[in-house]
């Protein structure tokens, strides 16, 4: 297993366009998380899946954001009508049930909205 | 609510110096505590963790002790190397619900040879 994979690594898009990111977690991990990290800040929680169920969403996740995890495997995060404020690193992480012991993070997708 | 406050950076040290990065937390429950490290161009890596009071997490020469009485989890290393240059994040996770991580703002560490 090669860990948590995220694709693409970098994405540059024009304001108003839609973008979609993909995350492939560690195969036996049932929990999957999305975080957003802006420059000079720590990551902030966006949303969480247990298997295919999206169980919690942050207030940061406006209605332009949607996340899915079909069949409890990979996940996608879509941002519609991107704004410059969406520019950030989007991090995916996965863990087994006991998330209190720490997650495994992917390398992230860096989004730049121009 | 839950929050983490880290020593502000950047921190610049010479090789073989002693390192301390302070971290304090506020939590409504009984959290687990973590230090994550982010090397340039890479994702976050778990450096060490502690899940209950007085536990000491350790890895790669780094140590941190879970101090419930002072709500702290300071990161220490006795002799830093150039390869330790990175951004260090203190974080907590509570046991309920999503068990999501709450991060501090990060401390950039630069080690000069």
Short mmCIF file of N, CA and C in Angstrom, two decimals, chain A:
data_model
loop_
_atom_site.label_atom_id
_atom_site.label_comp_id
_atom_site.label_asym_id
_atom_site.label_seq_id
_atom_site.Cartn_x
_atom_site.Cartn_y
_atom_site.Cartn_z
N UNK A 1 0.84 -1.18 0.00
CA UNK A 1 0.00 0.00 0.00
C UNK A 1 0.89 1.24 0.00
N UNK A 2 0.54 2.21 -0.84
CA UNK A 2 1.42 3.37 -0.99
C UNK A 2 0.92 4.55 -0.17
N UNK A 3 0.01 4.38 0.72
CA UNK A 3 -0.48 5.48 1.53
C UNK A 3 -1.67 6.15 0.89
N UNK A 4 -1.94 7.39 1.32
CA UNK A 4 -3.08 8.15 0.82
C UNK A 4 -2.62 8.92 -0.42
N UNK A 5 -3.34 8.74 -1.51
CA UNK A 5 -2.99 9.40 -2.77
C UNK A 5 -4.00 10.48 -3.10
N UNK A 6 -3.51 11.61 -3.57
CA UNK A 6 -4.39 12.68 -3.99
C UNK A 6 -4.03 13.12 -5.40
N UNK A 7 -5.06 13.48 -6.14
CA UNK A 7 -4.86 13.86 -7.53
C UNK A 7 -5.85 14.98 -7.90
N UNK A 8 -5.39 16.04 -8.58
CA UNK A 8 -4.00 16.30 -8.97
C UNK A 8 -3.19 16.87 -7.82
N UNK A 9 -1.91 17.05 -8.01
CA UNK A 9 -1.08 17.71 -7.00
C UNK A 9 -1.27 19.22 -7.04
N UNK A 10 -1.45 19.74 -8.24
CA UNK A 10 -1.64 21.17 -8.40
C UNK A 10 -2.78 21.42 -9.39
N UNK A 11 -3.56 22.46 -9.14
CA UNK A 11 -4.62 22.83 -10.05
C UNK A 11 -4.73 24.35 -10.09
N UNK A 12 -4.63 24.90 -11.28
CA UNK A 12 -4.85 26.32 -11.49
C UNK A 12 -6.13 26.47 -12.29
N UNK A 13 -7.05 27.29 -11.80
CA UNK A 13 -8.32 27.44 -12.48
C UNK A 13 -8.74 28.90 -12.48
N UNK A 14 -9.57 29.24 -13.43
CA UNK A 14 -10.09 30.60 -13.48
C UNK A 14 -11.30 30.71 -12.55
N UNK A 15 -11.45 31.88 -11.98
CA UNK A 15 -12.58 32.15 -11.10
C UNK A 15 -13.89 31.81 -11.82
N UNK A 16 -14.76 31.12 -11.12
CA UNK A 16 -16.05 30.76 -11.70
C UNK A 16 -16.12 29.36 -12.27
N UNK A 17 -14.93 28.74 -12.46
CA UNK A 17 -14.91 27.38 -12.97
C UNK A 17 -15.14 26.38 -11.84
N UNK A 18 -15.53 25.16 -12.23
CA UNK A 18 -15.68 24.08 -11.27
C UNK A 18 -14.41 23.22 -11.27
N UNK A 19 -14.06 22.71 -10.10
CA UNK A 19 -12.92 21.82 -10.00
C UNK A 19 -13.30 20.61 -9.15
N UNK A 20 -12.64 19.50 -9.41
CA UNK A 20 -12.87 18.27 -8.64
C UNK A 20 -11.53 17.64 -8.29
N UNK A 21 -11.40 17.26 -7.05
CA UNK A 21 -10.19 16.60 -6.57
C UNK A 21 -10.55 15.19 -6.16
N UNK A 22 -9.54 14.31 -6.23
CA UNK A 22 -9.76 12.92 -5.87
C UNK A 22 -8.81 12.51 -4.75
N UNK A 23 -9.29 11.65 -3.88
CA UNK A 23 -8.47 11.08 -2.82
C UNK A 23 -8.67 9.57 -2.78
N UNK A 24 -7.58 8.85 -2.77
CA UNK A 24 -7.61 7.39 -2.58
C UNK A 24 -6.99 7.08 -1.23
N UNK A 25 -7.80 6.64 -0.28
CA UNK A 25 -7.26 6.39 1.07
C UNK A 25 -6.52 5.06 1.13
N UNK A 26 -5.93 4.79 2.27
CA UNK A 26 -5.36 3.46 2.54
C UNK A 26 -6.53 2.48 2.53
N UNK A 27 -6.34 1.38 1.87
CA UNK A 27 -7.48 0.51 1.51
C UNK A 27 -8.27 0.01 2.72
N UNK A 28 -7.63 -0.29 3.80
CA UNK A 28 -8.38 -0.85 4.93
C UNK A 28 -8.94 0.22 5.87
N UNK A 29 -8.68 1.49 5.57
CA UNK A 29 -9.17 2.57 6.43
C UNK A 29 -10.62 2.90 6.10
N UNK A 30 -11.47 2.94 7.13
CA UNK A 30 -12.88 3.21 6.89
C UNK A 30 -13.23 4.69 7.06
N UNK A 31 -12.35 5.45 7.72
CA UNK A 31 -12.63 6.87 7.90
C UNK A 31 -11.82 7.69 6.89
N UNK A 32 -12.46 8.70 6.35
CA UNK A 32 -11.79 9.60 5.39
C UNK A 32 -12.15 11.04 5.73
N UNK A 33 -11.15 11.89 5.72
CA UNK A 33 -11.32 13.29 6.12
C UNK A 33 -10.79 14.22 5.01
N UNK A 34 -11.43 15.37 4.88
CA UNK A 34 -10.92 16.45 4.04
C UNK A 34 -10.63 17.65 4.94
N UNK A 35 -9.45 18.26 4.73
CA UNK A 35 -9.05 19.46 5.43
C UNK A 35 -8.61 20.50 4.40
N UNK A 36 -8.65 21.74 4.80
CA UNK A 36 -8.14 22.82 3.96
C UNK A 36 -7.08 23.57 4.74
N UNK A 37 -5.98 23.88 4.06
CA UNK A 37 -4.87 24.59 4.68
C UNK A 37 -4.52 25.81 3.86
N UNK A 38 -4.69 26.99 4.44
CA UNK A 38 -4.29 28.21 3.77
C UNK A 38 -2.88 28.59 4.23
N UNK A 39 -2.27 29.48 3.49
CA UNK A 39 -0.86 29.79 3.69
C UNK A 39 -0.61 30.30 5.10
N UNK A 40 0.34 29.66 5.78
CA UNK A 40 0.73 30.10 7.10
C UNK A 40 -0.20 29.67 8.22
N UNK A 41 -1.16 28.83 7.89
CA UNK A 41 -2.13 28.38 8.90
C UNK A 41 -2.10 26.85 9.02
N UNK A 42 -2.65 26.36 10.12
CA UNK A 42 -2.83 24.93 10.26
C UNK A 42 -4.03 24.46 9.48
N UNK A 43 -4.08 23.19 9.16
CA UNK A 43 -5.24 22.65 8.44
C UNK A 43 -6.53 22.82 9.24
N UNK A 44 -7.63 23.02 8.50
CA UNK A 44 -8.95 23.14 9.12
C UNK A 44 -9.86 22.05 8.57
N UNK A 45 -10.61 21.45 9.45
CA UNK A 45 -11.50 20.35 9.10
C UNK A 45 -12.62 20.83 8.17
N UNK A 46 -12.86 20.05 7.11
CA UNK A 46 -13.97 20.34 6.20
C UNK A 46 -15.10 19.33 6.36
N UNK A 47 -14.74 18.03 6.22
CA UNK A 47 -15.78 17.01 6.27
C UNK A 47 -15.19 15.65 6.55
N UNK A 48 -16.06 14.70 6.88
CA UNK A 48 -15.62 13.38 7.33
C UNK A 48 -16.60 12.32 6.87
N UNK A 49 -16.05 11.21 6.40
CA UNK A 49 -16.84 10.04 6.00
C UNK A 49 -16.47 8.85 6.86
N UNK A 50 -17.47 8.09 7.22
CA UNK A 50 -17.22 6.76 7.75
C UNK A 50 -17.82 5.80 6.74
N UNK A 51 -16.96 5.02 6.12
CA UNK A 51 -17.36 4.22 4.96
C UNK A 51 -17.95 5.18 3.93
N UNK A 52 -19.16 4.94 3.42
CA UNK A 52 -19.70 5.82 2.38
C UNK A 52 -20.54 6.96 2.95
N UNK A 53 -20.76 6.96 4.23
CA UNK A 53 -21.64 7.96 4.85
C UNK A 53 -20.87 9.22 5.24
N UNK A 54 -21.36 10.37 4.78
CA UNK A 54 -20.79 11.65 5.18
C UNK A 54 -21.44 12.05 6.50
N UNK A 55 -20.69 12.00 7.59
CA UNK A 55 -21.27 12.14 8.91
C UNK A 55 -21.14 13.52 9.52
N UNK A 56 -20.20 14.32 9.04
CA UNK A 56 -20.05 15.65 9.62
C UNK A 56 -19.48 16.60 8.57
N UNK A 57 -19.99 17.82 8.56
CA UNK A 57 -19.49 18.86 7.67
C UNK A 57 -19.24 20.12 8.46
N UNK A 58 -18.15 20.79 8.17
CA UNK A 58 -17.82 22.04 8.82
C UNK A 58 -18.65 23.18 8.23
N UNK A 59 -18.79 24.25 9.03
CA UNK A 59 -19.43 25.46 8.49
C UNK A 59 -18.60 26.07 7.36
N UNK A 60 -17.30 25.69 7.29
CA UNK A 60 -16.45 26.17 6.20
C UNK A 60 -16.90 25.64 4.85
N UNK A 61 -17.63 24.54 4.87
CA UNK A 61 -18.04 23.88 3.64
C UNK A 61 -19.33 24.52 3.15
N UNK A 62 -19.16 25.56 2.33
CA UNK A 62 -20.34 26.26 1.82
C UNK A 62 -21.08 25.38 0.83
N UNK A 63 -22.23 25.87 0.34
CA UNK A 63 -23.03 25.05 -0.58
C UNK A 63 -22.35 24.92 -1.94
N UNK A 64 -21.25 25.62 -2.16
CA UNK A 64 -20.49 25.41 -3.42
C UNK A 64 -19.61 24.18 -3.35
N UNK A 65 -19.43 23.65 -2.16
CA UNK A 65 -18.57 22.48 -1.95
C UNK A 65 -19.44 21.24 -1.81
N UNK A 66 -19.00 20.16 -2.44
CA UNK A 66 -19.67 18.88 -2.21
C UNK A 66 -18.62 17.78 -2.22
N UNK A 67 -18.82 16.82 -1.35
CA UNK A 67 -17.90 15.70 -1.25
C UNK A 67 -18.69 14.41 -1.30
N UNK A 68 -18.07 13.42 -1.91
CA UNK A 68 -18.71 12.10 -2.02
C UNK A 68 -17.68 11.02 -1.73
N UNK A 69 -18.18 9.88 -1.33
CA UNK A 69 -17.32 8.71 -1.17
C UNK A 69 -18.15 7.48 -1.55
N UNK A 70 -18.34 7.31 -2.84
CA UNK A 70 -19.16 6.17 -3.28
C UNK A 70 -18.50 4.85 -2.91
N UNK A 71 -19.29 3.93 -2.41
CA UNK A 71 -18.82 2.58 -2.06
C UNK A 71 -17.75 2.58 -0.98
N UNK A 72 -17.62 3.68 -0.29
CA UNK A 72 -16.68 3.70 0.83
C UNK A 72 -15.22 3.55 0.45
N UNK A 73 -14.89 3.86 -0.81
CA UNK A 73 -13.49 3.72 -1.21
C UNK A 73 -12.88 5.11 -1.43
N UNK A 74 -12.66 5.50 -2.69
CA UNK A 74 -12.09 6.82 -2.96
C UNK A 74 -13.13 7.90 -2.68
N UNK A 75 -12.64 9.13 -2.58
CA UNK A 75 -13.54 10.25 -2.35
C UNK A 75 -13.23 11.36 -3.35
N UNK A 76 -14.24 12.16 -3.66
CA UNK A 76 -14.05 13.35 -4.48
C UNK A 76 -14.55 14.57 -3.73
N UNK A 77 -13.88 15.69 -3.94
CA UNK A 77 -14.29 16.97 -3.41
C UNK A 77 -14.45 17.92 -4.59
N UNK A 78 -15.65 18.43 -4.77
CA UNK A 78 -15.92 19.33 -5.89
C UNK A 78 -16.19 20.72 -5.35
N UNK A 79 -15.62 21.70 -6.01
CA UNK A 79 -15.91 23.10 -5.71
C UNK A 79 -16.52 23.71 -6.96
N UNK A 80 -17.72 24.23 -6.81
CA UNK A 80 -18.39 24.87 -7.94
C UNK A 80 -18.19 26.39 -7.87
N UNK A 81 -18.14 26.98 -9.04
CA UNK A 81 -18.04 28.46 -9.14
C UNK A 81 -16.93 28.97 -8.22
N UNK A 82 -15.71 28.51 -8.49
CA UNK A 82 -14.59 28.83 -7.61
C UNK A 82 -14.39 30.32 -7.45
N UNK A 83 -13.93 30.69 -6.26
CA UNK A 83 -13.61 32.08 -5.91
C UNK A 83 -12.14 32.14 -5.50
N UNK A 84 -11.57 33.33 -5.53
CA UNK A 84 -10.15 33.46 -5.18
C UNK A 84 -9.90 33.00 -3.75
N UNK A 85 -10.86 33.16 -2.89
CA UNK A 85 -10.72 32.73 -1.49
C UNK A 85 -10.66 31.22 -1.33
N UNK A 86 -10.96 30.50 -2.39
CA UNK A 86 -10.86 29.04 -2.33
C UNK A 86 -9.43 28.55 -2.53
N UNK A 87 -8.54 29.45 -2.92
CA UNK A 87 -7.14 29.07 -3.12
C UNK A 87 -6.56 28.57 -1.81
N UNK A 88 -6.05 27.35 -1.82
CA UNK A 88 -5.57 26.70 -0.60
C UNK A 88 -5.01 25.34 -0.97
N UNK A 89 -4.44 24.68 0.04
CA UNK A 89 -4.07 23.27 -0.09
C UNK A 89 -5.21 22.45 0.48
N UNK A 90 -5.69 21.48 -0.29
CA UNK A 90 -6.76 20.60 0.17
C UNK A 90 -6.14 19.24 0.50
N UNK A 91 -6.27 18.88 1.75
CA UNK A 91 -5.64 17.66 2.26
C UNK A 91 -6.68 16.60 2.54
N UNK A 92 -6.35 15.39 2.19
CA UNK A 92 -7.18 14.24 2.50
C UNK A 92 -6.42 13.37 3.50
N UNK A 93 -7.14 12.74 4.39
CA UNK A 93 -6.53 11.84 5.36
C UNK A 93 -7.45 10.66 5.59
N UNK A 94 -6.87 9.56 6.02
CA UNK A 94 -7.69 8.39 6.33
C UNK A 94 -7.20 7.74 7.63
N UNK A 95 -8.10 6.99 8.25
CA UNK A 95 -7.74 6.29 9.49
C UNK A 95 -8.68 5.11 9.68
N UNK A 96 -8.28 4.24 10.58
CA UNK A 96 -9.19 3.20 11.04
C UNK A 96 -10.13 3.81 12.06
N UNK A 97 -11.01 3.02 12.59
CA UNK A 97 -12.02 3.53 13.50
C UNK A 97 -11.46 4.41 14.61
N UNK A 98 -10.30 4.04 15.13
CA UNK A 98 -9.77 4.81 16.25
C UNK A 98 -8.97 5.99 15.75
N UNK A 99 -9.67 6.98 15.24
CA UNK A 99 -9.00 8.17 14.72
C UNK A 99 -8.23 8.93 15.76
N UNK A 100 -8.49 8.66 17.01
CA UNK A 100 -7.76 9.36 18.06
C UNK A 100 -6.29 8.97 18.08
N UNK A 101 -5.91 7.94 17.39
CA UNK A 101 -4.51 7.54 17.35
C UNK A 101 -3.77 8.16 16.17
N UNK A 102 -4.46 9.01 15.41
CA UNK A 102 -3.78 9.73 14.35
C UNK A 102 -4.20 9.25 12.98
N UNK A 103 -4.07 10.13 12.02
CA UNK A 103 -4.43 9.80 10.66
C UNK A 103 -3.18 9.68 9.80
N UNK A 104 -3.40 9.22 8.57
CA UNK A 104 -2.38 9.29 7.51
C UNK A 104 -2.87 10.30 6.50
N UNK A 105 -2.06 11.31 6.25
CA UNK A 105 -2.43 12.35 5.31
C UNK A 105 -1.83 12.09 3.94
N UNK A 106 -2.52 12.54 2.91
CA UNK A 106 -1.97 12.60 1.58
C UNK A 106 -1.13 13.85 1.41
N UNK A 107 -0.52 13.98 0.24
CA UNK A 107 0.37 15.13 -0.03
C UNK A 107 -0.41 16.39 -0.38
N UNK A 108 -1.70 16.25 -0.62
CA UNK A 108 -2.53 17.42 -0.84
C UNK A 108 -2.66 17.82 -2.29
N UNK A 109 -3.69 18.59 -2.57
CA UNK A 109 -3.89 19.24 -3.87
C UNK A 109 -3.85 20.75 -3.63
N UNK A 110 -2.91 21.41 -4.31
CA UNK A 110 -2.83 22.86 -4.18
C UNK A 110 -3.68 23.52 -5.25
N UNK A 111 -4.69 24.25 -4.84
CA UNK A 111 -5.58 24.94 -5.76
C UNK A 111 -5.24 26.42 -5.80
N UNK A 112 -5.07 26.93 -6.99
CA UNK A 112 -4.89 28.37 -7.20
C UNK A 112 -6.00 28.86 -8.11
N UNK A 113 -6.78 29.81 -7.64
CA UNK A 113 -7.86 30.40 -8.43
C UNK A 113 -7.40 31.78 -8.89
N UNK A 114 -7.38 31.96 -10.21
CA UNK A 114 -6.89 33.22 -10.76
C UNK A 114 -8.01 34.04 -11.38
#
